[in-house]
Short mmCIF file of C-alpha atoms in Angstrom, two decimals:
data_model
loop_
_atom_site.label_atom_id
_atom_site.label_comp_id
_atom_site.label_asym_id
_atom_site.label_seq_id
_atom_site.Cartn_x
_atom_site.Cartn_y
_atom_site.Cartn_z
CA MET S 19 0.00 0.00 0.00
CA ALA S 20 1.02 3.62 -0.49
CA LEU S 21 1.23 4.29 3.23
CA GLN S 22 3.44 1.24 3.73
CA ASP S 23 5.73 2.32 0.88
CA VAL S 24 6.18 5.75 2.40
CA SER S 25 6.72 4.52 5.96
CA GLY S 26 8.98 1.61 4.96
CA PHE S 27 6.75 -1.21 6.25
CA GLN S 28 6.16 -2.87 2.88
CA ASP S 29 8.37 -5.87 3.76
CA THR S 30 7.27 -6.23 7.37
CA PRO S 31 5.74 -9.67 7.98
CA MET S 32 2.05 -9.28 8.81
CA SER S 33 1.62 -12.73 10.38
CA HIS S 34 3.12 -11.70 13.71
CA ARG S 35 1.04 -10.42 16.56
CA TRP S 36 1.27 -6.73 17.31
CA ASN S 37 2.95 -7.27 20.69
CA THR S 38 5.52 -9.87 19.66
CA PRO S 39 9.24 -8.91 19.38
CA ALA S 40 9.22 -9.69 15.66
CA SER S 41 6.41 -7.22 15.02
CA LEU S 42 8.41 -4.48 16.68
CA SER S 43 11.45 -4.97 14.44
CA GLY S 44 12.24 -4.64 10.75
CA ASP S 45 13.52 -7.25 8.30
CA GLY S 46 16.84 -7.87 10.02
CA GLY S 47 15.43 -7.83 13.51
CA VAL S 48 16.56 -4.26 14.06
CA PRO S 49 14.23 -2.56 16.53
CA LEU S 50 12.18 0.31 15.16
CA HIS S 51 12.80 3.59 16.96
CA PHE S 52 9.86 5.99 17.01
CA PHE S 53 10.58 9.67 17.52
CA ILE S 54 8.93 11.14 20.60
CA PRO S 55 9.37 14.92 20.82
CA THR S 56 10.59 16.22 24.14
CA PRO S 57 9.95 19.73 25.40
CA GLN S 58 12.85 22.10 24.92
CA SER S 59 12.39 23.70 28.31
CA SER S 60 10.18 23.09 31.26
CA VAL S 61 8.15 25.81 32.94
CA PRO S 62 8.81 25.91 36.70
CA PHE S 63 5.89 25.99 39.07
CA ARG S 64 7.61 28.61 41.21
CA CYS S 65 9.30 31.79 40.12
CA ASP S 66 11.34 33.80 42.57
CA ASN S 67 11.18 37.00 40.52
CA ARG S 68 7.46 37.47 39.95
CA HIS S 69 7.61 41.05 38.80
CA THR S 70 10.12 40.25 36.08
CA SER S 71 8.13 37.30 34.77
CA LEU S 72 4.85 39.22 34.72
CA SER S 73 6.41 42.17 32.94
CA SER S 74 7.99 39.95 30.32
CA LEU S 75 4.69 38.10 29.86
CA SER S 76 2.73 41.30 29.38
CA THR S 77 5.33 42.61 26.95
CA SER S 78 5.23 39.48 24.82
CA SER S 79 1.42 39.34 24.81
CA SER S 80 1.08 42.98 23.79
CA LEU S 81 3.05 42.56 20.57
CA PRO S 82 0.82 43.02 17.51
CA THR S 83 0.03 39.97 15.42
CA ARG S 84 0.76 40.70 11.77
CA ARG S 85 -0.88 38.99 8.86
CA PRO S 86 1.37 36.59 6.89
CA PHE S 87 0.23 38.24 3.64
CA PRO S 88 -0.86 41.75 2.59
CA LEU S 89 -4.62 42.31 2.53
CA SER S 90 -5.52 45.05 0.03
CA HIS S 91 -9.12 46.18 -0.09
CA GLY S 92 -11.21 49.33 -0.49
CA THR S 93 -14.72 50.67 -0.18
CA THR S 94 -16.85 53.81 0.07
CA THR S 95 -19.33 54.20 2.92
CA LEU S 96 -20.92 57.39 4.20
CA ALA S 97 -23.59 58.63 6.57
CA PHE S 98 -24.84 62.08 7.55
CA VAL S 99 -27.52 63.65 9.72
CA PHE S 100 -30.24 66.00 8.48
CA GLN S 101 -33.65 67.17 9.66
CA GLY S 102 -35.37 64.02 8.37
CA GLY S 103 -33.11 61.54 10.16
CA VAL S 104 -29.94 59.84 8.96
CA ILE S 105 -28.92 58.79 5.46
CA ALA S 106 -26.44 55.92 5.08
CA ALA S 107 -25.03 54.89 1.71
CA ALA S 108 -22.34 52.52 0.46
CA ASP S 109 -21.12 50.83 -2.67
CA THR S 110 -21.32 47.06 -3.11
CA ARG S 111 -17.89 46.11 -4.46
CA ALA S 112 -15.78 43.80 -2.31
CA SER S 113 -12.21 43.77 -3.59
CA CYS S 114 -9.05 41.87 -2.73
CA SER S 115 -6.00 43.55 -4.20
CA GLY S 116 -6.65 43.72 -7.95
CA LEU S 117 -9.54 41.24 -7.86
CA VAL S 118 -13.24 42.08 -7.52
CA ALA S 119 -14.16 39.35 -5.06
CA CYS S 120 -17.88 40.16 -4.94
CA PRO S 121 -19.82 42.83 -6.87
CA THR S 122 -22.91 42.65 -4.63
CA ALA S 123 -21.53 42.81 -1.09
CA GLN S 124 -23.77 44.13 1.69
CA LYS S 125 -21.86 46.86 3.56
CA ILE S 126 -24.79 48.38 5.48
CA LEU S 127 -25.98 45.91 8.09
CA PRO S 128 -29.13 46.36 10.22
CA ILE S 129 -28.75 45.52 13.92
CA HIS S 130 -32.35 46.38 14.82
CA SER S 131 -35.04 48.77 13.58
CA HIS S 132 -33.24 51.90 14.81
CA LEU S 133 -29.59 50.90 14.46
CA LEU S 134 -27.52 50.30 11.34
CA VAL S 135 -23.79 49.85 10.90
CA THR S 136 -21.77 50.64 7.80
CA THR S 137 -18.65 48.53 7.51
CA SER S 138 -15.28 49.18 5.93
CA GLY S 139 -12.29 46.88 6.09
CA SER S 140 -11.87 43.12 6.18
CA GLY S 141 -15.23 41.55 5.35
CA ALA S 142 -14.80 38.59 7.71
CA ASP S 143 -13.91 40.84 10.66
CA CYS S 144 -16.82 43.16 9.93
CA MET S 145 -19.35 40.32 9.79
CA LEU S 146 -17.98 38.79 12.99
CA TRP S 147 -18.23 42.00 15.01
CA GLU S 148 -21.66 42.77 13.56
CA ARG S 149 -22.94 39.44 14.91
CA ILE S 150 -21.25 39.95 18.27
CA LEU S 151 -22.74 43.44 18.62
CA ALA S 152 -26.23 42.21 17.65
CA ARG S 153 -25.98 39.40 20.20
CA GLU S 154 -24.87 41.67 23.04
CA ILE S 155 -27.59 44.23 22.30
CA ARG S 156 -30.22 41.50 22.23
CA LEU S 157 -28.98 40.05 25.53
CA TYR S 158 -29.09 43.52 27.09
CA GLN S 159 -32.70 43.94 25.98
CA LEU S 160 -33.70 40.55 27.41
CA ARG S 161 -31.99 41.22 30.74
CA HIS S 162 -33.12 44.81 31.31
CA GLY S 163 -36.40 44.93 29.40
CA ARG S 164 -35.32 47.90 27.29
CA ARG S 165 -33.17 48.49 24.26
CA LEU S 166 -29.62 49.75 24.61
CA SER S 167 -29.23 53.33 23.40
CA ILE S 168 -27.20 54.20 20.32
CA THR S 169 -24.60 55.94 22.48
CA GLY S 170 -24.35 52.85 24.66
CA SER S 171 -24.09 50.60 21.61
CA ALA S 172 -21.21 52.66 20.22
CA LYS S 173 -19.45 52.62 23.59
CA LEU S 174 -19.95 48.85 23.89
CA LEU S 175 -18.48 48.23 20.45
CA SER S 176 -15.56 50.53 21.20
CA HIS S 177 -14.73 48.68 24.42
CA MET S 178 -14.93 45.29 22.70
CA LEU S 179 -12.64 46.37 19.87
CA THR S 180 -10.07 47.91 22.23
CA ARG S 181 -9.17 44.49 23.64
CA HIS S 182 -8.43 43.15 20.16
CA ALA S 183 -6.51 46.15 18.83
CA VAL S 184 -3.26 44.13 18.83
CA THR S 185 -4.69 41.73 16.23
CA ASP S 186 -4.24 44.41 13.54
CA MET S 187 -7.83 44.17 12.29
CA ASP S 188 -9.11 46.65 9.77
CA LEU S 189 -12.64 47.49 10.84
CA THR S 190 -14.71 50.64 10.90
CA ARG S 191 -18.33 50.97 11.87
CA SER S 192 -20.87 53.76 12.17
CA PRO S 193 -23.96 53.13 14.32
CA VAL S 194 -26.71 55.54 13.28
CA SER S 195 -30.06 56.94 14.48
CA ASP S 196 -31.87 56.80 17.79
CA ARG S 197 -35.37 57.36 19.17
CA CYS S 198 -34.12 60.38 21.11
CA GLY S 199 -32.93 61.96 17.88
CA PRO S 200 -30.60 61.13 15.02
CA LYS S 201 -27.10 60.25 16.16
CA LEU S 202 -24.05 59.25 14.19
CA PHE S 203 -20.91 57.60 15.59
CA TYR S 204 -17.61 56.53 14.08
CA VAL S 205 -15.98 53.52 15.75
CA CYS S 206 -12.55 52.30 14.63
CA SER S 207 -10.81 48.98 15.23
CA ASP S 208 -8.41 50.55 17.76
CA GLY S 209 -11.34 51.61 19.96
CA THR S 210 -11.61 55.20 18.75
CA ARG S 211 -15.17 56.52 19.11
CA LEU S 212 -16.31 59.84 17.66
CA GLN S 213 -19.71 61.48 17.35
CA GLY S 214 -20.44 63.81 14.46
CA GLU S 215 -22.84 64.94 11.76
CA LEU S 216 -21.00 63.53 8.74
CA PHE S 217 -18.65 60.59 8.27
CA SER S 218 -17.26 58.84 5.22
CA VAL S 219 -14.92 55.87 5.48
CA GLY S 220 -12.96 53.83 2.96
CA SER S 221 -10.58 54.30 0.07
CA GLY S 222 -13.18 56.36 -1.78
CA SER S 223 -13.98 58.63 1.17
CA PRO S 224 -11.81 61.59 0.00
CA TYR S 225 -13.86 61.81 -3.19
CA ALA S 226 -17.12 61.45 -1.26
CA TYR S 227 -16.08 64.21 1.14
CA GLY S 228 -15.45 66.45 -1.87
CA VAL S 229 -19.15 66.23 -2.70
CA LEU S 230 -20.58 66.15 0.82
CA ASP S 231 -18.59 68.89 2.56
CA GLY S 232 -20.17 71.72 0.62
CA GLU S 233 -23.68 70.30 0.27
CA VAL S 234 -24.68 68.62 3.54
CA ARG S 235 -26.85 70.84 5.72
CA TRP S 236 -29.57 70.37 8.31
CA SER S 237 -32.34 71.83 6.13
CA LEU S 238 -32.15 69.14 3.43
CA ASN S 239 -35.37 67.34 2.61
CA GLU S 240 -35.55 63.60 2.05
CA GLU S 241 -35.20 63.61 -1.73
CA GLU S 242 -32.31 66.09 -1.65
CA ALA S 243 -30.48 64.03 0.98
CA ILE S 244 -30.94 60.79 -0.96
CA SER S 245 -29.82 62.40 -4.21
CA LEU S 246 -26.75 63.88 -2.49
CA ALA S 247 -25.72 60.55 -0.97
CA ARG S 248 -26.12 58.79 -4.30
CA GLU S 249 -24.08 61.47 -6.05
CA ALA S 250 -21.28 61.19 -3.46
CA VAL S 251 -21.03 57.42 -3.85
CA TYR S 252 -21.13 57.75 -7.63
CA ARG S 253 -18.27 60.29 -7.68
CA ALA S 254 -16.21 58.10 -5.36
CA THR S 255 -16.70 54.99 -7.49
CA HIS S 256 -15.85 56.97 -10.61
CA ARG S 257 -12.37 57.79 -9.21
CA ASP S 258 -11.67 54.90 -6.84
CA ALA S 259 -11.00 51.55 -8.52
CA TYR S 260 -11.79 49.62 -5.33
CA SER S 261 -15.35 51.00 -5.14
CA GLY S 262 -18.12 50.45 -7.62
CA ASN S 263 -20.92 48.28 -9.02
CA CYS S 264 -24.10 49.32 -7.11
CA VAL S 265 -25.16 51.72 -4.38
CA ASP S 266 -27.22 50.86 -1.29
CA LEU S 267 -29.19 53.61 0.47
CA PHE S 268 -30.87 53.52 3.88
CA HIS S 269 -33.01 56.22 5.48
CA ILE S 270 -33.36 55.99 9.26
CA THR S 271 -36.12 57.87 11.09
CA ALA S 272 -37.86 57.65 14.47
CA GLN S 273 -40.14 54.96 13.00
CA GLY S 274 -37.21 52.78 11.91
CA TYR S 275 -35.08 52.32 8.84
CA CYS S 276 -36.23 52.18 5.23
CA ARG S 277 -34.10 50.63 2.52
CA ARG S 278 -34.18 52.07 -0.96
CA ASP S 279 -33.92 49.87 -4.02
CA ARG S 280 -30.36 48.96 -4.96
CA GLU S 281 -29.28 51.00 -7.97
CA ASP S 282 -26.70 49.93 -10.53
CA LEU S 283 -24.13 52.68 -10.99
CA ARG S 284 -23.70 51.84 -14.66
CA GLU S 285 -27.02 53.56 -15.32
CA GLU S 286 -25.72 56.65 -13.55
CA TYR S 287 -22.58 56.51 -15.71
CA HIS S 288 -24.72 56.50 -18.86
CA ARG S 289 -26.86 59.38 -17.59
CA GLU S 290 -23.74 61.36 -16.71
CA ARG S 291 -22.33 60.71 -20.17
CA GLU S 292 -25.54 61.95 -21.79
CA ARG S 293 -25.49 65.09 -19.64
CA VAL S 294 -21.89 65.80 -20.66
CA LEU S 295 -22.69 65.35 -24.35
CA LYS S 296 -25.75 67.55 -24.02
CA ARG S 297 -23.76 70.31 -22.34
CA GLY S 298 -21.13 70.04 -25.08
CA LYS S 299 -23.74 70.44 -27.82
CA GLU S 300 -25.30 73.45 -26.09
CA ARG S 301 -21.87 75.03 -25.67
CA GLY S 302 -21.14 74.45 -29.36
CA LYS S 303 -24.42 76.10 -30.39
CA LYS S 304 -23.67 79.14 -28.22
CA GLU S 305 -20.20 79.49 -29.74
CA LYS S 306 -21.68 79.37 -33.25
CA LEU S 307 -24.21 82.06 -32.38
CA ILE S 308 -21.44 84.26 -30.97
CA HIS S 309 -19.34 83.90 -34.14
CA VAL S 310 -22.34 84.71 -36.34
#
């Protein structure tokens, strides 16, 4: 058999019992020596210098764990507050270096009716912490008979991520909206927690900020806010190769969240191209009239 050929037992007589001397030797009666690994060093039960051992242990455990390979990815997620609640938007492209791993990834994840998280970073880490956060919030509601506030949810997630900061995870989340009023938080994988009116995260966020910074205001109505969020994601995907495909939009109010239909950004590209051609034709007509 193949296993016998590899291990060198192909010529071993099989008629002997397993516990006879002949079965424990090879062809020439030479005993078979099996390798049993021995520990390099033993850990003593007592240590005279406790302080030194504890300090060295804490130093070794606090070293960051690096990935054995580079993990390149990108995304565009954004959220902002206005008089009608909170708008959250994100693209749907999940990339790994130069490969589009999934064109329909879900980057806005509902926790409950009044809490959403937008994720940016490693997809596996984001999904894991989304499930952990949903579990802890549900357990809190069952134990105390009331739902954890958005501020408390952001603080809970921040404390959980702080313990695992040495694992070098790439994770960013933004819990949004509350019954007491719209709230927006930015939580990073190192435990950083910020509250604000506008956040955009991901490789396409600089391009999204270029659209949002001058247009976001409290007096926006629902249609204006939705159109602005869609435009910001579109501009980011137009310039950022790691963002693209479709755009997801969520509107969160005191009654809960409402998800808009997923829109393919290729249609927006075609509409933008038609607008550019139309403006070019109008400009050409004006120049002809001026020359005449």
